[in-house]
XYZ file of C-alpha atoms in Angstrom:
236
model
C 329.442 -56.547 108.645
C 326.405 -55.134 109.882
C 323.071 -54.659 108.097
C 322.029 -50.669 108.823
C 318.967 -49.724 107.402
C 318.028 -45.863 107.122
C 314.771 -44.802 107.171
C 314.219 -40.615 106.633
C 311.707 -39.120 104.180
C 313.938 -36.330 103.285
C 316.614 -37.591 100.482
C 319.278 -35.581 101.261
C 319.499 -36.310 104.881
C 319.905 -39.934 103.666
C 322.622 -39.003 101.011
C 324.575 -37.090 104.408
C 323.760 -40.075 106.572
C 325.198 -42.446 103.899
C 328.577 -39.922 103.609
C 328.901 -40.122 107.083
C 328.826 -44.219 107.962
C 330.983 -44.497 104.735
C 333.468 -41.748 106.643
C 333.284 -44.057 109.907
C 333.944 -47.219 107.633
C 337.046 -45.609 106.496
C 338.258 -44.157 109.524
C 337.593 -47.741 111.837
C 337.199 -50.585 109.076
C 333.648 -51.410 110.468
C 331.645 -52.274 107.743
C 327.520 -52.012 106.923
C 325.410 -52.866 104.673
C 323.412 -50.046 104.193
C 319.624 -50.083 103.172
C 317.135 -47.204 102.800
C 313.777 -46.217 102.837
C 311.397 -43.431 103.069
C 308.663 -43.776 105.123
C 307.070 -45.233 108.331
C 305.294 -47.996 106.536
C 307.939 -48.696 104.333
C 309.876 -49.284 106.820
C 307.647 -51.956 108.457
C 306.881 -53.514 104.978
C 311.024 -53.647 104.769
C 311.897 -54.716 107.927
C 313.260 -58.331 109.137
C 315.349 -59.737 112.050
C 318.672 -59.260 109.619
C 318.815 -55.986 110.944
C 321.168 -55.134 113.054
C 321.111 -50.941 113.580
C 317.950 -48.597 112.272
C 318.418 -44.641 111.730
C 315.006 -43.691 111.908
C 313.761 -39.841 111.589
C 310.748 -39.311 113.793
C 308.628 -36.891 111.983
C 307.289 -38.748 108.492
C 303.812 -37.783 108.015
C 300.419 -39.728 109.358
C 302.939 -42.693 110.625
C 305.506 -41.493 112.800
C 309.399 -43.485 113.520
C 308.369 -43.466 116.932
C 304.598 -45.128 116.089
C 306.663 -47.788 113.857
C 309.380 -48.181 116.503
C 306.407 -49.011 118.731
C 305.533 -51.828 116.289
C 308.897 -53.039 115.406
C 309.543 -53.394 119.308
C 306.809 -55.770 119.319
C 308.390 -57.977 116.803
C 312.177 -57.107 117.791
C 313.811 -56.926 121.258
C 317.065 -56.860 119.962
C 317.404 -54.478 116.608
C 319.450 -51.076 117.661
C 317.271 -48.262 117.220
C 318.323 -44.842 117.041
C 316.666 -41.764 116.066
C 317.572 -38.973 113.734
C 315.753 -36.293 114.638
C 315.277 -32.004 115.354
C 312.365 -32.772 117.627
C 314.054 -33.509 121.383
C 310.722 -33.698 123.405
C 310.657 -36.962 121.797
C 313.406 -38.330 124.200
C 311.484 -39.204 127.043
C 309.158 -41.361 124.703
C 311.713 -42.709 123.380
C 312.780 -45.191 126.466
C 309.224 -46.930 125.472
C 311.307 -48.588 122.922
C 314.538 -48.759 124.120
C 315.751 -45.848 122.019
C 319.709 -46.724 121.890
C 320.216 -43.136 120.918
C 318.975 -39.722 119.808
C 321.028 -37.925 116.966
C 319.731 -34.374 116.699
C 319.594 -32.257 113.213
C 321.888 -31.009 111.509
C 323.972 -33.930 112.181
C 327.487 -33.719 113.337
C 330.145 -36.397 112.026
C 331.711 -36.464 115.615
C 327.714 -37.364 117.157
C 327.097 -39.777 114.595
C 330.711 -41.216 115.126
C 330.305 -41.784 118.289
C 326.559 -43.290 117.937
C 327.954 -45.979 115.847
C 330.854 -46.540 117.973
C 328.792 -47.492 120.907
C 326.066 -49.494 118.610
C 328.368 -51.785 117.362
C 330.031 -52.361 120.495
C 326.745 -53.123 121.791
C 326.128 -55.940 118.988
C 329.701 -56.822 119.223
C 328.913 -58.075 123.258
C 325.326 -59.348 122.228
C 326.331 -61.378 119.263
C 323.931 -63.761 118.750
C 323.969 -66.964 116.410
C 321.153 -67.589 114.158
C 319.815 -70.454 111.670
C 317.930 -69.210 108.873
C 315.235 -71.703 107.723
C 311.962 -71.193 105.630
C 309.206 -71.372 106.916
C 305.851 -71.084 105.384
C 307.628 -70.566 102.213
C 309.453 -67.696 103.971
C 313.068 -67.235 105.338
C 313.211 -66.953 109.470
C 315.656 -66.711 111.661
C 315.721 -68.189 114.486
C 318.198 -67.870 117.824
C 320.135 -70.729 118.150
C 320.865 -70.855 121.513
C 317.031 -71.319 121.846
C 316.984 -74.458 120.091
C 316.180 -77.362 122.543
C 316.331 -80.659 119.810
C 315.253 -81.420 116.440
C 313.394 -84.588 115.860
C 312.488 -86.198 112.529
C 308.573 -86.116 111.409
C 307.615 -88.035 108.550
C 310.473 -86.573 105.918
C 310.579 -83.457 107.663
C 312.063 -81.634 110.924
C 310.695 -80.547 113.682
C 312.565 -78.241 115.443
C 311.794 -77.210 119.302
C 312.465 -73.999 120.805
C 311.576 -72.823 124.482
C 308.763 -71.164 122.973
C 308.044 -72.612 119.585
C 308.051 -75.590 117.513
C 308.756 -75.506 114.055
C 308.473 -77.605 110.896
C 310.927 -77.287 108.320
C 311.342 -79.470 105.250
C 315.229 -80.553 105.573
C 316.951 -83.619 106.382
C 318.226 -84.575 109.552
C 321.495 -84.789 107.651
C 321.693 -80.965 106.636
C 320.697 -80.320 109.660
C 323.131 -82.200 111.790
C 325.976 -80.641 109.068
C 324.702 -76.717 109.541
C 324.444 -77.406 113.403
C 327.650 -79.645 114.434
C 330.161 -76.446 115.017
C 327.555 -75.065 117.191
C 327.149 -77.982 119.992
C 324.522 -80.032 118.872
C 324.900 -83.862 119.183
C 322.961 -86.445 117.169
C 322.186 -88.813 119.592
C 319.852 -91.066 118.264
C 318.841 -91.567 114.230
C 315.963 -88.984 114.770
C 317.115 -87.160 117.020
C 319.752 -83.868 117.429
C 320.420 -82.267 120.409
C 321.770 -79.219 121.523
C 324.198 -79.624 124.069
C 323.999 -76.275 125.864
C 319.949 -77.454 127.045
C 321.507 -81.017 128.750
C 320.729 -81.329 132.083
C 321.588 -85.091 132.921
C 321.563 -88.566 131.273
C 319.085 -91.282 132.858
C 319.493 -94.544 131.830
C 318.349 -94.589 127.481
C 317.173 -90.654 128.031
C 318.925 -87.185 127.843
C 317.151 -85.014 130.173
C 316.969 -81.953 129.350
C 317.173 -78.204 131.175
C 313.057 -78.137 130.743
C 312.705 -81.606 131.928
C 311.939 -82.791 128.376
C 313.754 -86.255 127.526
C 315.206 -87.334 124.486
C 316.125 -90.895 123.460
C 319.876 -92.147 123.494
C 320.634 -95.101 121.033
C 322.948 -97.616 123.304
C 324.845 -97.293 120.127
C 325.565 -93.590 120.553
C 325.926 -93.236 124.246
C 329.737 -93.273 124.927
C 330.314 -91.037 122.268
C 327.405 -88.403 123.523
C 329.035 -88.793 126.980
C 332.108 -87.491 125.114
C 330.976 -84.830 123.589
C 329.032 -83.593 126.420
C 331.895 -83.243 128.535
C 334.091 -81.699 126.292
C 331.322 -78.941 125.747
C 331.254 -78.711 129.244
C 335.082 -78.205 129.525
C 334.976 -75.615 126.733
C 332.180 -73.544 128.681
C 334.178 -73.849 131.945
């Protein structure tokens, strides 16, 4: 299922929008979760990286879709815009934000059809796997194929990223149990590692893609060995 969030100030092009995905569902079994709102700055109070597809009119008053599209691209490389309006000399403008699509008013059900067929194909072949954590007493999501290794700080975790490390107030235990299915190997008491950033093992150390090491307990080191190359026999 994916999360589509509508954003049009006029009701009644968000009641037809809403007919139309629900005609799609029926017709192909692809499923959203659909979400509304009614303004440029709603939408940017609204939005978060759980959404996957945004139907965004352009013209909305002081704060246009393409000003918060602008804004959202900032935060969001990866969210499937596509806009929903009469005005086309916006089309040019709108490769600044990697516009997925235009849809033009009054809507057609065969346009919009075929929009959402090519959108979700799109997030079909850029699937990406997340972990949702809190942090700062807020839920974030984070790209788990980023994840380099979690270490254990005091009685928290600290989990690096190839651009970020973050602290999150888990156990290495949870975390070892929400990570296991997704190649991540605890390799020493304090340590988890994703296998997907090993490089190498040196003597006590896992060397990483970065050059960053990690300890190995003696204790562990067969088994790691194991699991590495079976991870590397699944990717091959």
């Amino acid at each position: 299922m994916w999360n589509l969030l509508i954003c049009d100030d006029e009701n009644q092009m968000i009641v037809s929008l809403k007919d139309m995905i629900r005609r799609f569902t029926n017709e192909t079994n692809i499923q959203f979760n659909i979400s509304e709102c009614h303004s440029a700055g709603e939408l940017l109070n609204d939005f978060n990286d759980s959404i996957d597809l945004i139907l965004l009119d352009i013209s909305m008053g002081t704060l246009s879709g393409m000003d918060a599209a602008k804004i959202i691209r900032e935060r969001n490389r990866d969210v499937v815009i596509i806009f929903v309006t009469s005005m086309t000399q916006y089309a040019l403008e709108g490769y600044s934000v990697h516009a997925f699509g235009f849809l033009k008013k009054p809507i057609r059900y065969a346009d919009i059809r075929l929009q959402l067929l090519d959108a979700t194909m799109h997030l079909n072949s850029h699937k990406k796997e997340f972990l949702t954590i809190e942090v700062d007493n807020a839920p974030y999501r984070l790209d788990i194929a980023e994840i380099l290794f979690l270490e254990v700080q005091d009685h928290d975790i600290l989990i690096h990223t190839l651009s970020e490390s973050l602290l999150v107030h888990e156990s290495m235990n949870e975390m070892e149990s929400r990570l296991k299915e997704h190649y991540f190997f605890r390799c020493h008491r304090s340590y988890l590692v994703n296998l997907r950033m090993v490089a190498t093992v040196n003597g006590a150390d896992v060397v990483l893609k970065n050059k960053t090491t990690v300890p190995l307990s003696k204790y562990k080191k067969k088994e790691f060995l194991e699991a590495f190359t079976f991870y590397l026999g699944v990717e091959n």
